Short mmCIF file of C-alpha atoms and ligand atoms in Angstrom, two decimals:
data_model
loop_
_atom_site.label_atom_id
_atom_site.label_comp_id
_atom_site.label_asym_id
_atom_site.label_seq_id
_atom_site.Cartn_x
_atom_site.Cartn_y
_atom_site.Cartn_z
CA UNK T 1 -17.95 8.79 -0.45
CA UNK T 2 -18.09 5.12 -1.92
CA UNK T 3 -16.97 2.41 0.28
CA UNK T 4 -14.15 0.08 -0.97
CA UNK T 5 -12.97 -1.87 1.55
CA UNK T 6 -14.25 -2.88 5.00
CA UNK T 7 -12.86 -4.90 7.69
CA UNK T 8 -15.35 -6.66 10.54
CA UNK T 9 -13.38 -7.52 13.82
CA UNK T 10 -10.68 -8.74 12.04
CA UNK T 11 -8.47 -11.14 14.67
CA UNK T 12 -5.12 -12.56 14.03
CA UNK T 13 -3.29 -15.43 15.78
CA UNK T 14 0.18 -16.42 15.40
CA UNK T 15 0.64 -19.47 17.21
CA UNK T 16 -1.23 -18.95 20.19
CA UNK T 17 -0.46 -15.39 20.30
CA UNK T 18 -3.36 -12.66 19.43
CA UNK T 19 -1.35 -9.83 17.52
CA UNK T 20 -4.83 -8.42 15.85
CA UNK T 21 -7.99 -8.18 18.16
CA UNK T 22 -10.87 -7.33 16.62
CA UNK T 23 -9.71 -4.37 14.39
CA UNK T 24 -12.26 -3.12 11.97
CA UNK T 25 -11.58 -0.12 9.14
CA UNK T 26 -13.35 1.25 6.53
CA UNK T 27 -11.45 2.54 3.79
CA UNK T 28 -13.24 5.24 0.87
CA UNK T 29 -12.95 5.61 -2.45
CA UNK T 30 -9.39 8.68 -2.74
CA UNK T 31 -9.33 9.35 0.65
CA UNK T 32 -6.12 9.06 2.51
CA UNK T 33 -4.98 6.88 6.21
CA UNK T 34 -2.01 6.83 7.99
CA UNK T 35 -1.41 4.21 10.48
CA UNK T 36 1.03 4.49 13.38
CA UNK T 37 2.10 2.58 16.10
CA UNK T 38 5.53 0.72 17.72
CA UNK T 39 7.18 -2.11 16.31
CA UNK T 40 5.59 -5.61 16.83
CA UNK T 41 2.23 -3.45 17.51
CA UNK T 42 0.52 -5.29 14.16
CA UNK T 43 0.69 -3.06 11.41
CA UNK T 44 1.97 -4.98 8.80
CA UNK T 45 0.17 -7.81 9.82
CA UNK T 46 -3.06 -5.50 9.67
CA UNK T 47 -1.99 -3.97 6.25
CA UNK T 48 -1.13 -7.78 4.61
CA UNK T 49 -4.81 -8.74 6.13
CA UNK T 50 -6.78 -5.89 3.90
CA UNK T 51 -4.22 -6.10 1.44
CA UNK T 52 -5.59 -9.44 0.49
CA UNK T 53 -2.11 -11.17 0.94
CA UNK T 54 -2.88 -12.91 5.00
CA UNK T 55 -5.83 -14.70 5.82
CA UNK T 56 -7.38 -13.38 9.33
CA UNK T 57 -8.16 -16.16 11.81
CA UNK T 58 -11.34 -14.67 12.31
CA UNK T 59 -13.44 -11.96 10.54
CA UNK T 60 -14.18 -10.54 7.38
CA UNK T 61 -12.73 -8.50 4.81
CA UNK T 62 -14.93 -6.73 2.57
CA UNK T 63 -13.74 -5.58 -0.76
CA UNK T 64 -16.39 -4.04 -3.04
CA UNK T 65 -18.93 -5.51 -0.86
CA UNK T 66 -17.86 -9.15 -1.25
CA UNK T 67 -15.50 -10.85 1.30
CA UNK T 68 -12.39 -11.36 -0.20
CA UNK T 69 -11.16 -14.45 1.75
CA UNK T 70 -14.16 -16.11 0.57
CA UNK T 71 -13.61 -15.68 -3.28
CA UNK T 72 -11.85 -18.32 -4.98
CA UNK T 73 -7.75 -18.24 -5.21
CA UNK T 74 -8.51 -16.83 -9.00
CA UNK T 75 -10.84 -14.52 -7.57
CA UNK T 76 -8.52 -13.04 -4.75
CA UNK T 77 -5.42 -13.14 -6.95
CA UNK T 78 -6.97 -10.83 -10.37
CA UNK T 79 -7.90 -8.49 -7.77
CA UNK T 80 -4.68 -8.36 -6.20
CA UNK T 81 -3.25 -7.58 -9.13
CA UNK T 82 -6.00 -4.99 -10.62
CA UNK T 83 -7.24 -3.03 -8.02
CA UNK T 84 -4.59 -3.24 -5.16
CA UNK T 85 -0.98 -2.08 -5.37
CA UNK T 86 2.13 -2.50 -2.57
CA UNK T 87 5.06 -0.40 -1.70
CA UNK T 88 7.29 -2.05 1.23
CA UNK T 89 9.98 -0.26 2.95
CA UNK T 90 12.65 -2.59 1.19
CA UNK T 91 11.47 -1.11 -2.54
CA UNK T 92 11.26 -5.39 -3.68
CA UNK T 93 12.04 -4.50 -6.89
CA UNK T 94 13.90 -6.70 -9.21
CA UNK T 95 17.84 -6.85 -9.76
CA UNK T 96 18.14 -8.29 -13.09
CA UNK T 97 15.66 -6.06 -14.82
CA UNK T 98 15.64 -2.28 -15.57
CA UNK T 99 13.80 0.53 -14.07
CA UNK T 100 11.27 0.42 -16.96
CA UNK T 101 10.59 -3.72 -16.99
CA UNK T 102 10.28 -3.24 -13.46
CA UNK T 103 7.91 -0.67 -13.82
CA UNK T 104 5.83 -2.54 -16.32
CA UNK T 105 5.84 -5.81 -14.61
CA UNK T 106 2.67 -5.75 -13.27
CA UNK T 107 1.17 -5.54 -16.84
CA UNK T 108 3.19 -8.17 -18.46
CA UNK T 109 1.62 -10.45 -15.52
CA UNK T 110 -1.36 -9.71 -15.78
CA UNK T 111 -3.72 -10.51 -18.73
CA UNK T 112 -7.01 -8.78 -19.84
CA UNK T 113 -5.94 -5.82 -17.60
CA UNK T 114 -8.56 -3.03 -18.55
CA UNK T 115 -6.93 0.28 -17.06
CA UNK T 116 -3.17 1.26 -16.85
CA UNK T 117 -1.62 4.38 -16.25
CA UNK T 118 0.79 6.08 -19.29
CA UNK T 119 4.40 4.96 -18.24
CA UNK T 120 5.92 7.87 -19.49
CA UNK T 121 3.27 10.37 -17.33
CA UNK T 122 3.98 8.44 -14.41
CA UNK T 123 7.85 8.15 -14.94
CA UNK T 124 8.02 12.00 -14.95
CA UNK T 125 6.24 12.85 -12.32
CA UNK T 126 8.32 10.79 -10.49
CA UNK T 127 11.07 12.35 -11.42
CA UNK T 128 12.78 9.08 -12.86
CA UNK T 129 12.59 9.56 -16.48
CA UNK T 130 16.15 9.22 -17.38
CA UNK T 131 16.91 6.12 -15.19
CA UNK T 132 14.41 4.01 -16.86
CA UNK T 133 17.19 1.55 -18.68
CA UNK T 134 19.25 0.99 -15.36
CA UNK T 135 19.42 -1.77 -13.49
CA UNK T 136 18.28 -0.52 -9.41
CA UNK T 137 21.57 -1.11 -7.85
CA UNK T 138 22.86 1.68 -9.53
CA UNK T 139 20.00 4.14 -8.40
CA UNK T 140 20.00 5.76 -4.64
CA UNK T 141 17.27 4.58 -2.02
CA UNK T 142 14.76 7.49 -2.99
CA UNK T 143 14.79 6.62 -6.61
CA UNK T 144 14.59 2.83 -5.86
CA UNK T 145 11.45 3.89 -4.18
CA UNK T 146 10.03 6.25 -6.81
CA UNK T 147 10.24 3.45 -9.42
CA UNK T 148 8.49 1.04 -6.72
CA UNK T 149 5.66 3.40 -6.38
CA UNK T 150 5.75 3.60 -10.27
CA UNK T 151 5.44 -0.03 -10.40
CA UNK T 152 2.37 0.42 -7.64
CA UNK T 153 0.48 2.71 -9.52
CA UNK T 154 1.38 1.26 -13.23
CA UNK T 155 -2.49 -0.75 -13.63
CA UNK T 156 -4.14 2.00 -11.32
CA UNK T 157 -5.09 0.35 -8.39
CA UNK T 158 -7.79 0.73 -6.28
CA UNK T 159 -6.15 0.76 -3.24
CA UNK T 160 -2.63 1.39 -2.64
CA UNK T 161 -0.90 -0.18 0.27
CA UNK T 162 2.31 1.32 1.49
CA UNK T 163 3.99 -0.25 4.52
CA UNK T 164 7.00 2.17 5.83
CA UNK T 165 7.27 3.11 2.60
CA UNK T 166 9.93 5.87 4.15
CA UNK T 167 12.05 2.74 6.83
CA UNK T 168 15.11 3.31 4.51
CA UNK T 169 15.02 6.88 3.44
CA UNK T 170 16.50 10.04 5.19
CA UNK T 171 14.61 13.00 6.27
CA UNK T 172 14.30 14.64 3.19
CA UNK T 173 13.98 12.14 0.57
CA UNK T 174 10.80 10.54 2.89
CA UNK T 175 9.06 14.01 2.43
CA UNK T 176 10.02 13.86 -1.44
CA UNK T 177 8.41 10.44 -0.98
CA UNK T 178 5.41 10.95 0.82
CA UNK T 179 4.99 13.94 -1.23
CA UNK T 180 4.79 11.95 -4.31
CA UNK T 181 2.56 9.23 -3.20
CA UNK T 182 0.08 11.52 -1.42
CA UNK T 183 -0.09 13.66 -4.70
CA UNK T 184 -0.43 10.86 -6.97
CA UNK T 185 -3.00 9.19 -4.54
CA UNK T 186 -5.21 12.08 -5.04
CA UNK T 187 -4.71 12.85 -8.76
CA UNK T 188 -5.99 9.26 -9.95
CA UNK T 189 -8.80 9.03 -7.28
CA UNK T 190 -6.44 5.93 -5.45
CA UNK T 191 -7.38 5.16 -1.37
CA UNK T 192 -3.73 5.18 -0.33
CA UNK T 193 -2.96 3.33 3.58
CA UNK T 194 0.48 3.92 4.64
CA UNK T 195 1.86 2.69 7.55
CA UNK T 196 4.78 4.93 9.18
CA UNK T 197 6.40 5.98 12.79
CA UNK T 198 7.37 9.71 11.27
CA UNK T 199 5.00 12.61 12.24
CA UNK T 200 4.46 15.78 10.22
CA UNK T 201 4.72 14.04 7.03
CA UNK T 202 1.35 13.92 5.37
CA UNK T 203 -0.02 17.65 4.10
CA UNK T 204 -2.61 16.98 2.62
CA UNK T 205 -5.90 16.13 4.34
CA UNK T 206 -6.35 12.00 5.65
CA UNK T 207 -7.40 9.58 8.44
CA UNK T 208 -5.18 8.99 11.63
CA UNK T 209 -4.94 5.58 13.11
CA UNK T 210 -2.73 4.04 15.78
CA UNK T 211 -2.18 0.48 16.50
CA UNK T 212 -1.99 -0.07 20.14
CA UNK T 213 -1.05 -3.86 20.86
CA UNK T 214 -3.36 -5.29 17.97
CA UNK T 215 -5.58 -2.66 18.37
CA UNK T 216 -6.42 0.02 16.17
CA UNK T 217 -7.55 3.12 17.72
CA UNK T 218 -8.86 6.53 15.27
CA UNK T 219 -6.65 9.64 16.25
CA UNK T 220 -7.32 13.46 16.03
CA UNK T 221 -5.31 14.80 13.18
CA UNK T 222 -2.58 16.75 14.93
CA UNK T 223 0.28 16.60 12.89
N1 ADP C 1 4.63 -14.77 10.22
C1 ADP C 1 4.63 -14.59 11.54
N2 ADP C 1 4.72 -15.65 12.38
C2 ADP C 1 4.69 -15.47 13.73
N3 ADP C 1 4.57 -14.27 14.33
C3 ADP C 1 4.49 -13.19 13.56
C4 ADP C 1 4.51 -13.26 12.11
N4 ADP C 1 4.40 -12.01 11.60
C5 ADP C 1 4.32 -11.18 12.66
N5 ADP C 1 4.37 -11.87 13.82
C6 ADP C 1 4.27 -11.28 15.18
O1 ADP C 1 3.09 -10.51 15.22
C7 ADP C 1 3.29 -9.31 15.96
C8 ADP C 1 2.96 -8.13 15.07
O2 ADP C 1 3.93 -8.03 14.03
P1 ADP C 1 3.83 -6.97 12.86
O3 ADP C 1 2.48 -7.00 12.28
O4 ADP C 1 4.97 -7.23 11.94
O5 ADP C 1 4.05 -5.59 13.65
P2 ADP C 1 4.53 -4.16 13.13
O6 ADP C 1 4.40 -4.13 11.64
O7 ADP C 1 3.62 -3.19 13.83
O8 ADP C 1 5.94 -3.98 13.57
C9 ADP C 1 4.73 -9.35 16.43
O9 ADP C 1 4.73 -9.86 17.74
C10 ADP C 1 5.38 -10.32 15.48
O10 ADP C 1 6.48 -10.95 16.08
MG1 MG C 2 5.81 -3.71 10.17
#
């Protein structure tokens, strides 16, 4: 399977404290990883590393075989917006627009943007068709989320990025969630790297990781 993206002993200082020692990944073209770990462990400071939004203070990241960090701020911010996409735990999504500017965003940001995903497909598969001319606030925390993964996947990224993507969502809407994401993941041929604390969640097949003070350590699959 193609490479995408590849970390080399990627370290991270804040201050003079090391949250990230030398953590190296290597993420393929549709496959699925799932990184766990406590709070303060360096996940999200891992995930905003590859993600191409944190500069390490030492090591490489590899996208497409050239390291990003080294590209110009041009350079790192078209692919940004082309080939990677975010979902945070706190949905970001704006007030003052609808569901359906949010959605489309993305492509009113970006110019010359060569691939994008039909709004409408994407809309019902998430299930959040007829919300698509509301403002958020008046949609529940799983729907918030649906239309933030909509917004994700709108210029079918590369690599999509999904950092407790679940924090704010009870038990059953995080399956409906993870169910979504996982399933769209593998339908457009998208890497998806999600960080979450909740077991049992992922059904379909993927890469186990756990962060271990700024470490990240490969896992047998056993949930
Ligand atoms: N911008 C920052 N400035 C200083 N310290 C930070 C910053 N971001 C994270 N940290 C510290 O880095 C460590 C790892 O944080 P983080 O990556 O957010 O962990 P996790 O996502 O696993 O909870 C923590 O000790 C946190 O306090
Ligand atoms: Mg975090």
């Amino acid at each position: 399977m193609t490479i995408i993206l590849k970390t080399e002993k990627i370290n991270k200082y804040y201050n003079n404290h090391l949250v990230l020692k030398s953590t190296s990944l290597i993420i393929r073209k549709g496959e699925i990883y799932i990184i766990k770990g406590k709070s303060g462990s360096g996940k999200s400071t891992f995930l905003s590393i590859i993600g191409g939004l944190e500069y390490p203070s030492k090591g490489k990241v590899f996208f497409e075989n050239r390291s990003f960090y080294d590209l110009s701020d041009n350079e790192q911010s078209q692919i940004r917006g082309k080939s990677f996409g975010f979902v945070f735990q706190s949905f970001q999504l704006v007030p003052e627009l609808t569901v359906k500017e949010n959605i489309e965003l993305p492509i009113s940001l970006l110019n010359n943007l060569d691939k994008k995903l039909d709004v409408n497909e994407l809309v019902n598969e998430l299930d959040i068709s007829m919300h698509l001319n509301k403002k958020p606030s008046y949609l529940s925390g799983g729907e918030q989320q649906r239309v933030a993964i909509a917004r994700a996947l709108i210029t079918c990224p590369k690599i999509l990025f999904a950092d407790e993507p679940t924090g704010n969502l009870d038990q059953e809407t995080s399956e409906v969630v993870i169910n979504l994401l996982t399933k769209l993941s593998l339908r457009y041929n998208i890497s998806l790297i999600i960080v979450t604390h909740e077991k049992g969640l992922i059904k379909q097949p993927h890469y186990s990781y756990r962060m271990i003070d700024g470490v990240l350590k490969m896992e047998t699959n056993d949930d």
